[in-house]
Coordinates of C-alpha atoms and ligand atoms in Angstrom, one line a residue:
M1 CA 130.0 117.0 60.8
D2 CA 133.4 118.0 62.0
K3 CA 136.6 116.8 60.3
E4 CA 137.5 114.6 63.4
C5 CA 134.4 112.5 62.8
F6 CA 135.5 111.4 59.3
F7 CA 139.2 111.1 59.8
Q8 CA 141.3 109.3 62.4
N9 CA 142.7 111.2 65.3
T10 CA 145.7 110.9 67.5
I11 CA 147.2 113.4 70.0
S12 CA 149.5 116.2 69.1
D13 CA 152.1 115.6 71.9
T14 CA 152.9 113.3 74.8
F15 CA 151.5 114.1 78.2
V16 CA 151.5 112.3 81.6
I17 CA 148.7 111.8 84.0
E18 CA 149.4 110.6 87.5
G19 CA 147.4 109.4 90.5
I20 CA 146.8 106.3 92.6
G21 CA 145.2 103.1 91.5
I22 CA 141.8 102.5 93.2
H23 CA 142.5 98.7 93.7
S24 CA 146.3 98.7 94.1
G25 CA 146.6 101.9 96.1
S26 CA 150.0 102.4 94.3
L27 CA 151.1 105.6 92.6
S28 CA 150.6 105.3 88.8
R29 CA 152.0 107.5 86.1
V30 CA 150.6 107.0 82.6
K31 CA 152.2 108.6 79.5
F32 CA 150.1 109.1 76.4
H33 CA 152.1 109.1 73.1
P34 CA 150.9 110.1 69.6
A35 CA 150.6 107.1 67.2
E36 CA 150.5 106.5 63.5
E37 CA 147.3 106.0 61.5
N38 CA 145.6 102.6 62.0
T39 CA 147.6 101.8 65.1
G40 CA 144.5 101.7 67.3
I41 CA 144.7 101.9 71.1
V42 CA 147.9 100.2 72.3
F43 CA 149.1 99.9 75.9
L44 CA 152.9 99.7 76.6
K45 CA 154.9 98.6 79.6
N46 CA 158.6 97.6 79.8
G47 CA 158.7 97.4 76.0
Y48 CA 155.7 95.1 75.7
K49 CA 152.7 96.2 73.7
V50 CA 149.2 95.0 74.2
K51 CA 146.4 96.1 72.0
A52 CA 143.2 97.4 73.7
H53 CA 141.1 94.5 72.3
V54 CA 138.6 92.2 73.9
E55 CA 140.7 89.2 73.1
N56 CA 143.4 90.5 75.4
V57 CA 141.1 90.9 78.4
V58 CA 142.5 88.9 81.4
D59 CA 140.2 90.0 84.3
T60 CA 136.8 91.6 84.7
S61 CA 136.4 91.5 88.5
N62 CA 135.4 95.0 89.6
S63 CA 137.3 96.5 86.6
T64 CA 138.6 95.6 83.1
S65 CA 142.2 94.5 82.7
I66 CA 144.1 93.4 79.7
G67 CA 147.5 91.7 79.5
N68 CA 149.8 89.3 77.6
G69 CA 150.9 87.0 80.4
I70 CA 153.9 89.1 81.1
V71 CA 152.6 92.7 81.5
Y72 CA 149.1 93.8 82.7
F73 CA 147.1 96.9 82.4
R74 CA 144.4 97.0 85.0
T75 CA 141.3 99.2 85.5
I76 CA 141.6 100.6 81.9
E77 CA 137.8 101.3 81.4
H78 CA 137.8 105.0 82.3
I79 CA 140.8 105.7 80.0
M80 CA 139.0 103.7 77.2
A81 CA 135.8 105.7 77.7
A82 CA 137.7 109.0 77.6
L83 CA 139.4 107.9 74.4
Y84 CA 136.1 106.9 72.9
L85 CA 134.4 110.2 73.9
A86 CA 137.4 112.4 72.9
N87 CA 137.3 110.7 69.5
I88 CA 140.8 109.4 69.6
D89 CA 141.6 106.4 67.3
N90 CA 145.4 106.0 67.6
V91 CA 147.5 106.4 70.8
V92 CA 150.1 104.5 72.8
I93 CA 149.5 104.5 76.5
E94 CA 152.6 103.7 78.5
F95 CA 152.3 102.6 82.1
L96 CA 155.5 103.9 83.7
D97 CA 155.4 102.2 87.1
S98 CA 152.1 100.6 88.3
E99 CA 150.1 97.9 86.6
E100 CA 146.9 99.9 87.3
S101 CA 145.7 103.1 85.7
P102 CA 145.2 106.1 88.1
I103 CA 141.7 106.5 89.3
M104 CA 141.8 110.3 89.5
D105 CA 138.4 111.5 90.8
G106 CA 136.7 108.3 89.9
S107 CA 135.4 109.6 86.6
A108 CA 136.8 110.1 83.0
C109 CA 137.1 113.9 83.4
E110 CA 140.8 114.3 83.7
F111 CA 141.6 111.9 80.9
F112 CA 139.0 113.4 78.7
K113 CA 140.1 117.0 79.2
L114 CA 143.7 116.3 78.2
L115 CA 142.8 114.0 75.3
E116 CA 140.4 116.5 73.9
K117 CA 142.8 119.4 74.3
N118 CA 145.6 117.5 72.5
R119 CA 143.5 115.8 69.8
A120 CA 145.2 116.0 66.3
S121 CA 143.5 115.0 63.1
Q122 CA 145.2 112.5 60.7
S123 CA 144.5 111.9 57.0
A124 CA 143.3 108.2 57.0
P125 CA 139.6 107.7 57.0
K126 CA 138.0 106.6 60.2
L127 CA 136.7 103.1 60.3
F128 CA 133.2 102.6 61.7
G129 CA 131.1 99.6 62.3
Y130 CA 127.5 98.7 62.6
L131 CA 125.7 95.7 64.1
S132 CA 124.0 93.5 61.5
N133 CA 122.1 91.2 63.9
I134 CA 120.5 91.2 67.3
V135 CA 123.0 90.2 70.0
R136 CA 122.1 89.1 73.5
V137 CA 124.2 87.8 76.4
S138 CA 123.0 87.0 79.8
N139 CA 124.2 85.8 83.2
E140 CA 121.4 84.8 85.6
N141 CA 119.1 87.9 85.8
R142 CA 121.6 90.3 84.1
Y143 CA 121.6 90.7 80.4
I144 CA 122.8 93.0 77.6
M145 CA 120.8 93.1 74.4
A146 CA 121.7 95.1 71.2
K147 CA 119.7 95.6 68.1
P148 CA 121.0 97.0 64.8
N149 CA 120.5 100.8 64.7
K150 CA 122.0 103.6 62.6
E151 CA 123.1 105.5 65.7
L152 CA 124.6 104.4 69.0
S153 CA 122.1 104.4 71.8
I154 CA 123.0 103.0 75.3
T155 CA 120.4 102.4 78.0
F156 CA 121.4 101.1 81.5
E157 CA 118.8 99.9 84.0
G158 CA 119.4 98.7 87.4
F159 CA 118.8 98.7 91.2
F160 CA 121.2 100.9 93.1
G161 CA 120.3 100.0 96.7
N162 CA 117.7 101.1 99.1
F163 CA 118.5 104.8 98.9
L164 CA 118.7 105.4 95.1
K165 CA 116.5 102.4 94.3
H166 CA 115.7 101.8 90.6
Q167 CA 117.4 104.0 87.9
I168 CA 117.3 103.9 84.2
Y169 CA 119.0 106.3 81.8
T170 CA 119.7 106.5 78.0
Y171 CA 122.6 108.2 76.2
K172 CA 122.4 108.6 72.5
S173 CA 125.1 109.5 69.9
P174 CA 126.4 111.5 68.2
I175 CA 129.4 111.9 70.4
E176 CA 128.7 115.6 70.7
N177 CA 125.4 114.7 72.5
L178 CA 127.2 112.2 74.8
I179 CA 129.7 114.8 76.0
K180 CA 127.6 118.0 75.9
D181 CA 126.2 118.1 79.4
K182 CA 129.3 116.5 81.0
N183 CA 127.1 114.3 83.2
L184 CA 128.5 111.2 81.5
I185 CA 132.2 112.1 81.6
S186 CA 132.0 113.4 85.2
A187 CA 130.1 110.5 86.6
R188 CA 132.2 108.9 89.4
T189 CA 132.6 105.2 90.2
F190 CA 130.6 104.1 93.2
C191 CA 130.1 101.2 95.7
H192 CA 127.8 100.3 98.4
I193 CA 129.1 100.6 102.0
E194 CA 128.8 96.9 102.6
D195 CA 130.9 96.1 99.5
I196 CA 134.0 97.8 101.0
A197 CA 134.9 95.0 103.4
K198 CA 134.4 92.4 100.7
L199 CA 136.7 94.3 98.3
K200 CA 139.4 94.7 101.0
K201 CA 139.1 91.0 101.7
M202 CA 139.8 90.3 98.0
G203 CA 142.8 92.6 98.2
L204 CA 141.0 95.3 96.1
G205 CA 140.0 98.8 96.8
K206 CA 143.2 99.7 98.6
G207 CA 143.3 103.2 97.0
G208 CA 139.6 103.8 97.3
S209 CA 138.4 106.9 99.2
L210 CA 135.6 109.5 99.2
E211 CA 137.9 111.5 96.9
N212 CA 137.6 109.0 94.1
N213 CA 134.5 106.9 94.9
V214 CA 130.9 107.5 95.7
V215 CA 129.8 105.5 98.7
L216 CA 126.1 104.6 98.8
T217 CA 124.4 103.6 102.1
D218 CA 120.8 102.6 102.8
S219 CA 120.0 106.1 103.8
G220 CA 122.1 108.4 101.6
I221 CA 125.5 109.2 100.1
L222 CA 128.6 109.3 102.4
N223 CA 130.5 111.8 100.2
K224 CA 130.3 115.5 101.2
G225 CA 128.1 117.2 98.6
G226 CA 126.3 114.0 97.6
L227 CA 126.0 113.1 94.0
R228 CA 127.1 115.4 91.1
H229 CA 123.7 114.8 89.5
S230 CA 120.7 112.6 90.4
H231 CA 121.6 109.9 87.8
E232 CA 125.3 109.8 88.5
P233 CA 125.6 106.1 89.3
V234 CA 123.6 104.9 86.3
S235 CA 125.6 107.4 84.1
H236 CA 128.8 105.8 85.4
K237 CA 127.5 102.4 84.4
V238 CA 127.1 103.7 80.9
L239 CA 130.6 105.2 81.0
D240 CA 132.0 101.8 82.0
L241 CA 130.1 100.2 79.2
I242 CA 131.4 102.7 76.6
G243 CA 135.0 102.0 77.8
D244 CA 134.4 98.3 77.4
L245 CA 132.7 98.7 74.0
Y246 CA 135.8 100.4 72.7
L247 CA 137.6 97.0 73.2
A248 CA 135.9 96.0 70.0
G249 CA 138.7 98.0 68.4
I250 CA 136.2 100.1 66.5
R251 CA 133.2 102.3 67.2
F252 CA 130.0 100.7 66.2
S253 CA 126.4 101.8 66.1
A254 CA 123.7 99.7 67.8
N255 CA 120.8 100.2 70.1
I256 CA 122.2 98.7 73.4
Y257 CA 120.3 97.9 76.5
S258 CA 122.0 96.7 79.6
Y259 CA 120.1 95.4 82.6
M260 CA 122.5 95.3 85.5
G261 CA 125.5 94.5 83.3
G262 CA 129.0 94.8 84.7
H263 CA 132.5 94.4 83.2
K264 CA 132.2 90.6 82.8
L265 CA 129.0 90.8 80.9
N266 CA 130.2 93.9 78.9
V267 CA 133.2 91.9 77.7
E268 CA 131.1 88.8 76.8
F269 CA 128.8 91.1 74.9
V270 CA 131.7 92.7 72.9
K271 CA 133.1 89.3 72.1
E272 CA 129.7 88.2 70.7
A273 CA 129.0 91.6 69.0
I274 CA 132.3 91.7 67.0
K275 CA 131.1 88.5 65.2
H276 CA 128.3 90.6 63.8
I277 CA 129.9 94.0 63.1
K278 CA 130.2 95.2 59.5
T279 CA 133.1 97.6 59.0
I280 CA 133.0 100.6 56.7
E281 CA 135.0 103.8 56.2
Y282 CA 133.3 106.6 57.9
T283 CA 133.2 108.9 55.0
S284 CA 129.6 109.7 54.8
E285 CA 126.7 110.2 57.3
P286 CA 126.0 106.8 59.1
A287 CA 122.3 107.3 58.4
K288 CA 123.0 106.7 54.7
I289 CA 125.0 103.6 55.4
A290 CA 123.1 101.5 58.0
S291 CA 119.3 101.3 58.0
Ligands
ZN301 ZN1 134.0 102.7 86.3

C-alpha cells in the first residue's frame, strides 16, 4: 500500500475554487488551507471554525449543512466526498463569501482533482475505524443497514423514475478502486423535472441548471449528451453517502447497504454508527485487524 494510506495527509499549499451555489445561486469562493496533523476537516468563516462532524449538522433537506448557530456551511457533501476519496485527513476550508459551497459541474471532479494534485503526506499515523455491530436506521420504506466488514463496501438501490427505473450499484474499497474508473467522482447531482418547481417554492435550486445538474424526465434526460454513464444517478447517491460518512470524523470499514437513503438518513446512520466504531491506527493491513 502507498504511504498516504498509512499516514495522515494534508495539502501542500492553499488554493481557491469558485463557482455558484446550487441552492443559493450566489457566487462562492472556497479557500483550502493546509492543516496540522490530527486537525481533521474544519470549515472556517469570519474567524469561526466548525468541525466537519455529524454533531454539527444543522440541515439535511436536499443537501448536508453544518453550522454553529452563527456561521453555516451548506451543501458540503461533494467537498467531503472529494476529501475522502483524495485521502485528505487534515484541511481547513474557508468560505470567503457565500454560506454555500460551489456546485461546479454537480460532481466531485473539480474538488478531487485539486485535492489529489496538492496532497502532502504527514508523519502521524492515520486513524481508521471499523464497525463492531450491525447498525440499521430507517424512515418509512427507506433504510440503511451496515454490517461489520474488513473493507468498505457501499451499495445503493433505488427507483429513479419512469425512464431509468430501478438501479442498484456497489462500490468497494480500497480507495484506489473507488476512484479508478472515475465514474463515482464524475457522477453529477440530479433531479426529476417535477421536483424543480417544488425546490424553487422552498427557495432552493436557484443556481441549478443543465450545466450542474442532470434533469430526469419520464422519457429521458434533458441534458445534452445524456448521462456520463448508465449508472450515473445511483453512483451520485453513493458519492453523497461517502461525503456524509466522512462526517464520522474518521474513515471506517463496513458493508453498507442503502435503500433509497438521502442526506437525512445518511446523517442518522452516521450518528448511530459512531457509537459502534472501534478506532485503531492504520499501520497495518485492515484485513489483519478486523475480521
Ligand atoms: Zn450530491
